[in-house]
Short mmCIF file of C-alpha atoms in Angstrom, two decimals:
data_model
loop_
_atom_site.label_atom_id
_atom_site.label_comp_id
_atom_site.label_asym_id
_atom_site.label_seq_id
_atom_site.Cartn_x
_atom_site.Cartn_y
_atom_site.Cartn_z
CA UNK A 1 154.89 -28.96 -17.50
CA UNK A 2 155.74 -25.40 -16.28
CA UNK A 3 158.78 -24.17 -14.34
CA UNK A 4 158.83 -21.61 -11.74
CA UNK A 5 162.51 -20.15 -10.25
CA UNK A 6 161.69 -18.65 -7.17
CA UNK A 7 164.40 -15.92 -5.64
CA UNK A 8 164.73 -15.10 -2.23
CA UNK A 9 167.38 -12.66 -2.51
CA UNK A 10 170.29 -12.77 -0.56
CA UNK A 11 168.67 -15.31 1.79
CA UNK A 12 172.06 -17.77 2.66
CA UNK A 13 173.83 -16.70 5.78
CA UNK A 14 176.43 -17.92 8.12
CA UNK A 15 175.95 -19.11 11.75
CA UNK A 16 175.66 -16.45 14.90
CA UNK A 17 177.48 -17.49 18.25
CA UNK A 18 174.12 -19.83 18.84
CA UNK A 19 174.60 -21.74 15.51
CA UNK A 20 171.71 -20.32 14.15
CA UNK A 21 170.33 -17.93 10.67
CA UNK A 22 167.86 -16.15 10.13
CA UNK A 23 166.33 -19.20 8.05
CA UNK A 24 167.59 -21.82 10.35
CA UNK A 25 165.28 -20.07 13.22
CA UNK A 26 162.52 -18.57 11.50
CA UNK A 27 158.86 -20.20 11.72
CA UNK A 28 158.90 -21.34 7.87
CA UNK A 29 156.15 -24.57 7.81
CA UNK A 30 155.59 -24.36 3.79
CA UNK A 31 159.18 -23.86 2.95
CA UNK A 32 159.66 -27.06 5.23
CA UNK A 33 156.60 -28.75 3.89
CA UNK A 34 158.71 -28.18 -0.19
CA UNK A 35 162.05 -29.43 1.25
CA UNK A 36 160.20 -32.66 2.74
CA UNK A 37 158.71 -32.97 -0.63
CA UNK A 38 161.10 -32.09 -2.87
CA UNK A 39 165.07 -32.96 -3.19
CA UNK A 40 167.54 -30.61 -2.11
CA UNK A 41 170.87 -30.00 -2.09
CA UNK A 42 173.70 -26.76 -2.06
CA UNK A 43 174.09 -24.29 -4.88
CA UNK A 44 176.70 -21.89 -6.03
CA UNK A 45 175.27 -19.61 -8.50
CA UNK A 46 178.42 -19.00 -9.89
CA UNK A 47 181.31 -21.14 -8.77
CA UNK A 48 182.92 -21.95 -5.62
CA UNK A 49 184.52 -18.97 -3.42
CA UNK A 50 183.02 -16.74 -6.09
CA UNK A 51 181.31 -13.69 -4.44
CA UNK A 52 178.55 -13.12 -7.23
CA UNK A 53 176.14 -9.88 -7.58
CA UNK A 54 172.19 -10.41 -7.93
CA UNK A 55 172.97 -9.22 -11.78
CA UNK A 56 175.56 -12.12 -12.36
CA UNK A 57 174.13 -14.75 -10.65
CA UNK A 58 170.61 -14.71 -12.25
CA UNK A 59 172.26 -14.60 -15.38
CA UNK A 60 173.68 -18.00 -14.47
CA UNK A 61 170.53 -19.54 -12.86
CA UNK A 62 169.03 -18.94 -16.07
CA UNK A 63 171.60 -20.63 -17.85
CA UNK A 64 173.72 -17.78 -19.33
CA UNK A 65 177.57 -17.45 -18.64
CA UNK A 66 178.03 -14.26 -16.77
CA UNK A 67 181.39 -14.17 -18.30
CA UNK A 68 180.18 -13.77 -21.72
CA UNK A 69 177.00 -11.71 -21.26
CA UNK A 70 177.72 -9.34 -18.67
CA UNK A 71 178.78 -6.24 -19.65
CA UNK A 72 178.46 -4.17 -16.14
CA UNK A 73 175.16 -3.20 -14.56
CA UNK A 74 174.04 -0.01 -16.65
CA UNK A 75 172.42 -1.76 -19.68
CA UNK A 76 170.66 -3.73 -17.19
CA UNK A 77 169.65 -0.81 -15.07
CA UNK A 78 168.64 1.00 -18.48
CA UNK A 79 166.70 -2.04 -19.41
CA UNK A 80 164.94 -2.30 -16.41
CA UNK A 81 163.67 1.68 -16.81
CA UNK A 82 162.25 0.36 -19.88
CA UNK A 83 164.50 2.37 -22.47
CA UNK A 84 164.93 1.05 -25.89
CA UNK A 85 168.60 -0.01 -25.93
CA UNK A 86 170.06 -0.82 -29.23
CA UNK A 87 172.81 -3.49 -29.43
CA UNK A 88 176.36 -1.40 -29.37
CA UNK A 89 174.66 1.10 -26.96
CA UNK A 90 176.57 2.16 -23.87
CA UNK A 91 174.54 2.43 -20.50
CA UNK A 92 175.15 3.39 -17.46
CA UNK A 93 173.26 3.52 -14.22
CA UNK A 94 173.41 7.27 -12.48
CA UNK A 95 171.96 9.15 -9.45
CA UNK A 96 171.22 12.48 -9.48
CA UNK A 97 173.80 14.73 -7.17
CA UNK A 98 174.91 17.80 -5.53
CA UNK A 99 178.27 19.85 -6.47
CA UNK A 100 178.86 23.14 -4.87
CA UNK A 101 180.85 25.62 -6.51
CA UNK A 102 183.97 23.93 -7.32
CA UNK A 103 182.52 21.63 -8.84
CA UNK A 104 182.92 18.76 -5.88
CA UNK A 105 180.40 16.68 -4.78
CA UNK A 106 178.55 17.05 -1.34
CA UNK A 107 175.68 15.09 -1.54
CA UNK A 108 176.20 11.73 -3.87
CA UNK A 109 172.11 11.42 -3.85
CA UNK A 110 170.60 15.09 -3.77
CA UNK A 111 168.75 14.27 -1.04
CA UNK A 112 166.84 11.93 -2.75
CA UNK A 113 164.96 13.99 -4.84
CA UNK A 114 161.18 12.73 -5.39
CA UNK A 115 160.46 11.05 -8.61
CA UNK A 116 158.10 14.05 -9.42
CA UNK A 117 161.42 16.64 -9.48
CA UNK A 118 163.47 14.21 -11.01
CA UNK A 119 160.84 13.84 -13.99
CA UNK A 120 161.10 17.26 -14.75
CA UNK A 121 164.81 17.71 -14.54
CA UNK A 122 165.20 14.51 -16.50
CA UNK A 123 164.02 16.53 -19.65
CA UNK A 124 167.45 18.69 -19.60
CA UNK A 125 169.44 15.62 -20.59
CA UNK A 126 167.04 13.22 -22.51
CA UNK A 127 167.90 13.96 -26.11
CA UNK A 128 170.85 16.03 -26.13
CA UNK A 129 173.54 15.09 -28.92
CA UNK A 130 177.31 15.55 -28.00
CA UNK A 131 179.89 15.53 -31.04
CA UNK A 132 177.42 13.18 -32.86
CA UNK A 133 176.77 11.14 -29.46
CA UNK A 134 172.92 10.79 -28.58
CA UNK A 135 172.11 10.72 -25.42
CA UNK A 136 169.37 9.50 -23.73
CA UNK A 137 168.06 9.57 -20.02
CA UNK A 138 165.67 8.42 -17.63
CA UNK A 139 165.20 8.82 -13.65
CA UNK A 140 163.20 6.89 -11.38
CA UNK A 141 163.62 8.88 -8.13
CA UNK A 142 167.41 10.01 -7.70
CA UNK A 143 168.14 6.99 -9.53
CA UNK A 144 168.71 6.68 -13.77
CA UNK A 145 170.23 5.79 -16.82
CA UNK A 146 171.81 7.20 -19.37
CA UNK A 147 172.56 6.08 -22.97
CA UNK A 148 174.96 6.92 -24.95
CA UNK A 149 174.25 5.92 -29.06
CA UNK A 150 176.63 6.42 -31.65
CA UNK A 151 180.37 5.90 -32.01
CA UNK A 152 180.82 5.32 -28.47
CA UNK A 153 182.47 2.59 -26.07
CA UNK A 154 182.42 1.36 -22.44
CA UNK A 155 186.35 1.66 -21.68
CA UNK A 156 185.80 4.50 -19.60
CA UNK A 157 185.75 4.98 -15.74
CA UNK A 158 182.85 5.35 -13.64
CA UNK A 159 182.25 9.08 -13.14
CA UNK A 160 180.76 9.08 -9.63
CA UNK A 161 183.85 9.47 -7.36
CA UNK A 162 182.14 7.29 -5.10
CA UNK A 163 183.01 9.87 -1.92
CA UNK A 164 181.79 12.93 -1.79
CA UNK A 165 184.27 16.33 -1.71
CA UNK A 166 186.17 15.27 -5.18
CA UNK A 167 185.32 16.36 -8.41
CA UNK A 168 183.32 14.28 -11.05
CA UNK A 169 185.31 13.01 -13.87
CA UNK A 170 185.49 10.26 -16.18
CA UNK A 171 188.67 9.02 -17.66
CA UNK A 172 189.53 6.75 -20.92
CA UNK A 173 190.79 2.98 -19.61
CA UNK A 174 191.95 3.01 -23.31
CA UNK A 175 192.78 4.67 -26.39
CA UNK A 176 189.14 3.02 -27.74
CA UNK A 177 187.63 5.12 -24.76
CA UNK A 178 188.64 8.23 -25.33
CA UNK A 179 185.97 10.44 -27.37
CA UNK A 180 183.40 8.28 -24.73
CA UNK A 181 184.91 9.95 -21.55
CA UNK A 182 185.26 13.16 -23.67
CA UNK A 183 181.95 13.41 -24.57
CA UNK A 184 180.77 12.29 -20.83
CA UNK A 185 183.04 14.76 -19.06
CA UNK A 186 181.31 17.60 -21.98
CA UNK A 187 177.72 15.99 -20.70
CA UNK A 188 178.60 16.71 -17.17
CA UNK A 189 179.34 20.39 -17.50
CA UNK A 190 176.25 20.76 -19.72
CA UNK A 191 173.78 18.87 -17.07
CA UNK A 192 175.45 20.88 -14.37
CA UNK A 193 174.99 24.36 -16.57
CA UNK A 194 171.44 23.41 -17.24
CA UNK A 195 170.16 22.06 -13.64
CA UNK A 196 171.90 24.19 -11.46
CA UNK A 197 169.81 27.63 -12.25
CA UNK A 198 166.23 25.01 -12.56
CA UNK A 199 163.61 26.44 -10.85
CA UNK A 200 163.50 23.42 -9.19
CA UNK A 201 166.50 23.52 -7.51
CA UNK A 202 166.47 27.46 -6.77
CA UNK A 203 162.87 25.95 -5.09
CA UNK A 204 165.25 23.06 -3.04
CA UNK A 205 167.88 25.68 -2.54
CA UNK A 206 164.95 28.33 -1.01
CA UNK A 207 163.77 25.40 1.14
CA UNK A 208 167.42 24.14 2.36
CA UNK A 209 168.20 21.36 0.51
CA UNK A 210 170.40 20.23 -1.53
CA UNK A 211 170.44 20.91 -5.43
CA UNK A 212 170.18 18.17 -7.80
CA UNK A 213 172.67 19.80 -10.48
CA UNK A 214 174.67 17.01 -11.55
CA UNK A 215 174.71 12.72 -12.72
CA UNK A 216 176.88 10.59 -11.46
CA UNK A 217 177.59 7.74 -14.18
CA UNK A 218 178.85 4.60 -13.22
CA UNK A 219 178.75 0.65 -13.78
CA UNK A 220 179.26 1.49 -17.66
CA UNK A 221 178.63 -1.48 -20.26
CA UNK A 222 177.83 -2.07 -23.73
CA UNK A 223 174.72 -3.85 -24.62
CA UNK A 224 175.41 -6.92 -25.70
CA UNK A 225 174.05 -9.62 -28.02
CA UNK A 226 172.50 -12.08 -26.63
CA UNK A 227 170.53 -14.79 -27.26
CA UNK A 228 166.02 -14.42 -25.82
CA UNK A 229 165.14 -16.77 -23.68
CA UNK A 230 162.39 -18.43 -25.58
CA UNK A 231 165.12 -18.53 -28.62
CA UNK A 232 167.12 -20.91 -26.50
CA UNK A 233 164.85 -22.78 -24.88
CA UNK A 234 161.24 -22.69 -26.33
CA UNK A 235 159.34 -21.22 -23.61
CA UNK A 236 157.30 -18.52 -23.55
CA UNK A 237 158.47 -16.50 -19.99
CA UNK A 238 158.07 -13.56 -17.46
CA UNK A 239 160.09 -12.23 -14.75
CA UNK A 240 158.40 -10.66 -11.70
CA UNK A 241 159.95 -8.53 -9.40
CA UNK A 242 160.59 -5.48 -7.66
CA UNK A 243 164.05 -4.15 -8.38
CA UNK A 244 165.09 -2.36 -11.53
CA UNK A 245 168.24 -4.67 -12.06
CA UNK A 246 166.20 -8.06 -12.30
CA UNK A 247 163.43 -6.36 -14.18
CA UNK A 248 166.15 -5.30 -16.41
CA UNK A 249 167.57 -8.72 -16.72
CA UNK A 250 164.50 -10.03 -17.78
CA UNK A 251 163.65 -7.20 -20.34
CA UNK A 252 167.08 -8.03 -21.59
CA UNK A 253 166.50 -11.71 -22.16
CA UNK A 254 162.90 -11.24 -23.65
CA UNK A 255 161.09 -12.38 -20.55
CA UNK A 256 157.81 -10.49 -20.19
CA UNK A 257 158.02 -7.93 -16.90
CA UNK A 258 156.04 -7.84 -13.66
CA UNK A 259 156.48 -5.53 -10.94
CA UNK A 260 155.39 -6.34 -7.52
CA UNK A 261 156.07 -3.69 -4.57
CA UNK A 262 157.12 -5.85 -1.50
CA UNK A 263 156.64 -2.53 0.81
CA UNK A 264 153.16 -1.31 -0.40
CA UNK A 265 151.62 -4.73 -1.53
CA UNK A 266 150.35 -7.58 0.63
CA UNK A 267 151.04 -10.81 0.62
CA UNK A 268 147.45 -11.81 -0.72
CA UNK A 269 148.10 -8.99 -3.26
CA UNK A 270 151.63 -10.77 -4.51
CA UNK A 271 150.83 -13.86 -4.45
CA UNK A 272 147.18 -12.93 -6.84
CA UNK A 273 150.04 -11.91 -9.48
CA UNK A 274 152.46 -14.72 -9.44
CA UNK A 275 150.01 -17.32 -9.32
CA UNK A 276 147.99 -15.88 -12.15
CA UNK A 277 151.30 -15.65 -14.36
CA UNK A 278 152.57 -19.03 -13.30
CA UNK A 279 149.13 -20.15 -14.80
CA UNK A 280 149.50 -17.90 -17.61
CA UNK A 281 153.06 -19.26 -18.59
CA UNK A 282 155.40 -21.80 -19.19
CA UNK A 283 158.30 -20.34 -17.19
CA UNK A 284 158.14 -17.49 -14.24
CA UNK A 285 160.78 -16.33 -12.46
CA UNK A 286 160.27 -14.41 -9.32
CA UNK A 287 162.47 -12.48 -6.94
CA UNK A 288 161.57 -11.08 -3.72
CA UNK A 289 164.19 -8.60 -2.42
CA UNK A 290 163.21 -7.53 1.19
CA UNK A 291 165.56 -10.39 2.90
CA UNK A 292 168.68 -8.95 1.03
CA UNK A 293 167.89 -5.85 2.07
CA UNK A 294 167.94 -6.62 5.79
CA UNK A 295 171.41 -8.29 5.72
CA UNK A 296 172.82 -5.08 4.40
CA UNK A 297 171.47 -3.33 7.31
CA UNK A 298 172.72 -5.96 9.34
CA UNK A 299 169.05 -6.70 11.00
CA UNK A 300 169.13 -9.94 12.01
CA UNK A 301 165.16 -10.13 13.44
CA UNK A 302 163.98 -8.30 10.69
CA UNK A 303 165.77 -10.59 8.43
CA UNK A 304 163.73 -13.56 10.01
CA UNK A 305 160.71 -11.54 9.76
CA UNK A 306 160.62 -10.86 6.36
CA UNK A 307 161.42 -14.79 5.59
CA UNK A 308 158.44 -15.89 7.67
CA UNK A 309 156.31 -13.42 5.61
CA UNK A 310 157.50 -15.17 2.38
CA UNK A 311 156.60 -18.66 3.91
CA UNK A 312 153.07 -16.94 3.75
CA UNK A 313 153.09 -16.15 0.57
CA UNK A 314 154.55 -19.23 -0.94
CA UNK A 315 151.66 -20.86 1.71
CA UNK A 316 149.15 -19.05 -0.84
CA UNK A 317 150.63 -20.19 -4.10
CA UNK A 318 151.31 -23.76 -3.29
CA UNK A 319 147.67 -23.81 -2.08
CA UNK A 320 146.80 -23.12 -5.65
CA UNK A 321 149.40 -25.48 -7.29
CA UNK A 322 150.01 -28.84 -7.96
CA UNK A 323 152.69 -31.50 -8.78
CA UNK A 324 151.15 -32.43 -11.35
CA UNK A 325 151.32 -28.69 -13.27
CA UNK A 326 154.86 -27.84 -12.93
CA UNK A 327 158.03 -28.10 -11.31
CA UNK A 328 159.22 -25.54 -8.45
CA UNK A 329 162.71 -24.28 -7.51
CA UNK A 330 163.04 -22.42 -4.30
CA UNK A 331 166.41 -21.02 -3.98
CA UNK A 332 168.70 -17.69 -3.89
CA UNK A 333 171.04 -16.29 -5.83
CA UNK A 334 173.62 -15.32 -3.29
CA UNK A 335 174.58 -15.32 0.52
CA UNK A 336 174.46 -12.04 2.22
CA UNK A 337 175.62 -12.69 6.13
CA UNK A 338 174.25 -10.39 8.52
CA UNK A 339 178.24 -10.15 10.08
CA UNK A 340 179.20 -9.30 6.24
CA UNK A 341 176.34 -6.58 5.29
CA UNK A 342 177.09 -7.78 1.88
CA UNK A 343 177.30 -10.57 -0.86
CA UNK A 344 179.82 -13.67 0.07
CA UNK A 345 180.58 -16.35 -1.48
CA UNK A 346 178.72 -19.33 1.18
CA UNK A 347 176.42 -21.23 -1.38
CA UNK A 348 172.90 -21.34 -0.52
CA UNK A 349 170.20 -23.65 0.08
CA UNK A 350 168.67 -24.97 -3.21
CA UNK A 351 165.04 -27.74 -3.30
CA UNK A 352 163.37 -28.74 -6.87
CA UNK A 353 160.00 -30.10 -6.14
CA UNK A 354 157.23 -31.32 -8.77
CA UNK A 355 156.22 -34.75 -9.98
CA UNK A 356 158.67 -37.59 -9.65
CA UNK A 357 161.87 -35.80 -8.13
CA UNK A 358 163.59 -38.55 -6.14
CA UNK A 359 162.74 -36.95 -2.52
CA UNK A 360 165.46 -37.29 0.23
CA UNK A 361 165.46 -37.46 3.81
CA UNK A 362 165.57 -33.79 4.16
CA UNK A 363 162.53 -31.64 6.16
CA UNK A 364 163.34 -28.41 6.87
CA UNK A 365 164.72 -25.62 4.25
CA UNK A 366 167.81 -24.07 5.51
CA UNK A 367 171.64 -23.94 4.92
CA UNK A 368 172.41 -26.84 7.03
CA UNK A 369 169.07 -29.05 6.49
CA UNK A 370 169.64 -28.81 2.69
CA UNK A 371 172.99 -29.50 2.37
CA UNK A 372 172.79 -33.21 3.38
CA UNK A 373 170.21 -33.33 0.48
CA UNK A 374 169.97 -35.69 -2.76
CA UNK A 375 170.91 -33.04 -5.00
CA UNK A 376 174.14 -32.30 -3.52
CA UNK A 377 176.00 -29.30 -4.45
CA UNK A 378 175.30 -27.87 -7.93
CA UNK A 379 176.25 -24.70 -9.89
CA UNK A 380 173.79 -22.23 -11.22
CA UNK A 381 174.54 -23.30 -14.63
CA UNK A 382 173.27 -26.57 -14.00
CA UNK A 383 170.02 -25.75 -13.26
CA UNK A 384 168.15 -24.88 -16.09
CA UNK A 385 169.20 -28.39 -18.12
CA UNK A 386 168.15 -30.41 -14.35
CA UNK A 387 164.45 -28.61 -15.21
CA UNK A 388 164.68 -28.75 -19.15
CA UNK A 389 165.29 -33.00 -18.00
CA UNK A 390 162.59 -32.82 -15.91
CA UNK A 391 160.04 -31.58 -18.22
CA UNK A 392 161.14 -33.06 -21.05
CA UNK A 393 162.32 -30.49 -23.11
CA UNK A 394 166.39 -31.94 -23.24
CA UNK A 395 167.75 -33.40 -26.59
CA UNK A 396 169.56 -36.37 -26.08
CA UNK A 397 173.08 -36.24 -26.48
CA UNK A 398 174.70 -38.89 -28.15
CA UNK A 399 172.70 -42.57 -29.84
#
């Protein structure tokens, strides 16, 4: 029996002044159709009143303590870019930025430079060496990571002030940090020295916009040991996504890595992919980010939009599935309320469907609906041993 974790991310939400969601009123038939089918119940991917990231709480859906493995976002953003990262390595995630003069920042994104420009600048930094520090780098877009291998460690602040008109500059948190932000606040100078005269940026400069003549590190981590997925549970798996940060998770974990572009592909074209690698293996997990994206912008209809579109394409795969092949989890990993335009704490709604669940009384999928379900309220830690149970993969504990 296979397992499949499906993400909508950031798909929970609280009530408007009608006592409705996005979910609640969207036109979602197959998400219903699972939820009649299937038991459901509440789920806090974390704990209760904890406000988790999308990094965090997929950690814990998949059964790894947060608090243990999570090191901060940059050796998952570095991961995700598809860098080598040795264990002991310190990564960060960084964009590429404007400073004038003075060395203070103006634009915290360089206009978002096209991934074409940032390619070529990229070679400046990729494979310099600082006091005995290597350094490596990659860019997607203004976006990157950088490395940093040798005698180095992650007590350091970020080095993106976060605002633009102050000056870049990391600091030590401890006395083990202080060659790290030494050698960062060197790499600054030396990215700024080398990018500033490029000839792509005297081209940006010619045409009025802004330089990209600096990084901004920040979300700094060490990469940590941990466990592969099919180690700990004997399952050969893939992730598919679209962001960086969950391809990164799963790169991190030893999950194979699909990308699937919710803006450019159609639904027919997603769904081809994740139901020919649900066939292909024993456990997928798949995020689809779009819905998250719209409760940052604090877009309501466009919110519900997007979640009828992913009724559509979960119409497609279930249309090609059966019971009898594997065991589905529809789910998120967070809340993000349109009135909040960010991550909160509210759990969200949570179904398990597959051969011989014990089905409730619940029919539709949504906050409310699925929290008078048979599965109750559950943590994200909990999940993977429900579906290990399920499919028989669980050692019994005790005589």
């Amino acid at each position: 029996m296979k397992i499949v974790i499906f993400i909508i991310d950031g798909l929970g939400d609280r009530p408007n002044e009608k006592g409705l969601t996005p979910l609640k009123e969207a036109k979602t038939p197959t998400m219903d159709k699972i939820a009649e089918e299937g038991i459901c119940g509440l789920m806090n991917a974390i704990d209760i009143g904890i406000r988790p990231g999308s990094d965090t709480s997929h950690l814990a859906i998949l059964g790894y303590d947060p608090y243990k493995v999570y090191t901060g976002r940059g050796p998952l953003e570095a991961f995700g870019l598809g860098m080598e990262l040795k264990e002991g390595d310190v990564a960060f995630r960084c964009n590429f930025a404007t400073v004038d003069e003075n060395f203070k920042v103006v634009d915290r994104r360089a206009g978002r430079i096209s991934e074409e420009e940032a390619k070529e600048l990229e070679k400046e930094i990729d494979g310099l060496e600082i006091d005995g520090v290597k350094i490596l780098f990659k860019s997607k877009g203004y976006r990157g990571a950088l490395v940093l291998r040798g005698d180095v460690s992650d007590k350091v602040s970020d080095g993106d002030p976060h605002k633009e008109g102050e000056v870049p500059e990391v600091k030590a948190l401890s006395e083990e940090g202080k060659k790290t932000a030494e050698v960062l606040n060197k790499l600054l100078k030396i990215v700024y020295e080398k990018l500033d005269k490029h000839p792509i940026n005297i081209e940006r400069a010619k045409r009025g916009l802004p330089k990209a003549n600096i990084i901004l590190p920040r979300g700094g981590g060490k990469v940590p040991k941990v466990e592969k997925f099919y180690e700990r549970y004997g399952m050969r798996g893939c992730c598919i996504a679209g962001t960086a940060l969950i391809m990164g998770i799963g790169k991190m974990l030893g999950l194979d890595t699909y990308e699937i572009n919710e803006k450019k592909m159609s639904v027919e074209e997603r769904a081809k992919i994740i139901i020919d690698k649900i066939k292909k293996y024993d456990f997928t997990l798949v995020n689809v980010k779009l819905a998250d994206e719209a409760s940052h912008d604090g877009k309501y209809e466009e919110k519900k939009r997007i979640i009828e579109e992913i009724d559509k394409l979960l119409n497609i795969i279930f249309n090609n599935i059966s019971k009898d092949e594997l065991y589905f989890v529809l789910t998120s990993d967070h809340s993000s309320p349109i009135e909040v335009k960010d991550h909160s704490a509210d759990p969200v709604p949570i179904v398990i469907w597959g051969k011989s669940v014990r089905r409730d009384d619940v029919k539709n999928f949504d906050e409310f609906s699925c929290a008078k379900g048979s599965l109750h309220w559950i943590k994200g830690e909990h999940l993977m041993r429900i579906l290990l149970d399920l499919t028989n993969r669980n050692e019994k504990f005790g005589a």
